[in-house]
Short mmCIF file of C-alpha atoms in Angstrom, two decimals:
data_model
loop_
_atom_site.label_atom_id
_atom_site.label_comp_id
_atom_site.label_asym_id
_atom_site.label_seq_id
_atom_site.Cartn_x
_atom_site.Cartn_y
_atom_site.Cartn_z
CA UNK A 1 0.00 0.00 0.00
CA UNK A 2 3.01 2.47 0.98
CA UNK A 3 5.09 1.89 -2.37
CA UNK A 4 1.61 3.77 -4.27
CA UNK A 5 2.70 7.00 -2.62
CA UNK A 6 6.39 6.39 -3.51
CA UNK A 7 7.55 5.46 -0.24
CA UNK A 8 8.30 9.02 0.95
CA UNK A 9 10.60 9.01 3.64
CA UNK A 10 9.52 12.29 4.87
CA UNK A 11 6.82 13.70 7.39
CA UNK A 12 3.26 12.50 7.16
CA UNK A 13 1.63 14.97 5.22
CA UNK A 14 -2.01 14.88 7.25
CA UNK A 15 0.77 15.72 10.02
CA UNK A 16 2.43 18.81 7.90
CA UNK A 17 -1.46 19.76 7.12
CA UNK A 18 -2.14 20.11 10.59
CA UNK A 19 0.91 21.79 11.73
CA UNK A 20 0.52 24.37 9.08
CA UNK A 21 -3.85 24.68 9.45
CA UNK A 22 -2.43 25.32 13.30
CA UNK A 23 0.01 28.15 12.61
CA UNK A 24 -2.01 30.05 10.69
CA UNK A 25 -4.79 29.81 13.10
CA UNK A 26 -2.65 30.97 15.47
CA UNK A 27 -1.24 33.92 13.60
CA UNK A 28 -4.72 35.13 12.78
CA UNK A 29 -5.77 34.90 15.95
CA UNK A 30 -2.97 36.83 16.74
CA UNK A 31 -3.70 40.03 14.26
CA UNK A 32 -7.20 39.64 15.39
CA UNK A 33 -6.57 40.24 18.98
CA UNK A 34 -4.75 42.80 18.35
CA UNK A 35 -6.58 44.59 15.86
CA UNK A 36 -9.63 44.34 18.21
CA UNK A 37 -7.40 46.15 21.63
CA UNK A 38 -6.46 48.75 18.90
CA UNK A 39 -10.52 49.23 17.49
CA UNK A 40 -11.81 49.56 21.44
CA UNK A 41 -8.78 51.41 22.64
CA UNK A 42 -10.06 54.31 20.41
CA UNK A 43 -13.68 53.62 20.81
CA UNK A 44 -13.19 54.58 24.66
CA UNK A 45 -10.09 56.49 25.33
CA UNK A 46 -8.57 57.17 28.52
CA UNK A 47 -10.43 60.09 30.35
CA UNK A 48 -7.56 62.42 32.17
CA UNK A 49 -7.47 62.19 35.72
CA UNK A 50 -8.86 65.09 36.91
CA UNK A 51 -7.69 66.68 40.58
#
């Protein structure tokens, strides 16, 4: 069944699928975060403390 695919000797490729579907996620998530703390810190900006 193995010599079909050529009998690659490198990583499984579901394995390299999921690595890189998990990355990205993560990157995303990343920019998303902090495109979000950038939207609502100018929504609401800090009010001066007043004395």
């Amino acid at each position: 069944m193995a010599s079909w695919f050529g009998d690659t000797l490198g990583p499984d490729p579901l394995m390299v699928l999921l690595v890189v579907i998990l990355l990205v996620r993560f990157i995303l998530w990343s920019c998303l975060g902090t495109y979000m703390d950038y939207r609502l810190a100018r929504r609401y900006p800090d009010k001066p403390k007043e004395e």
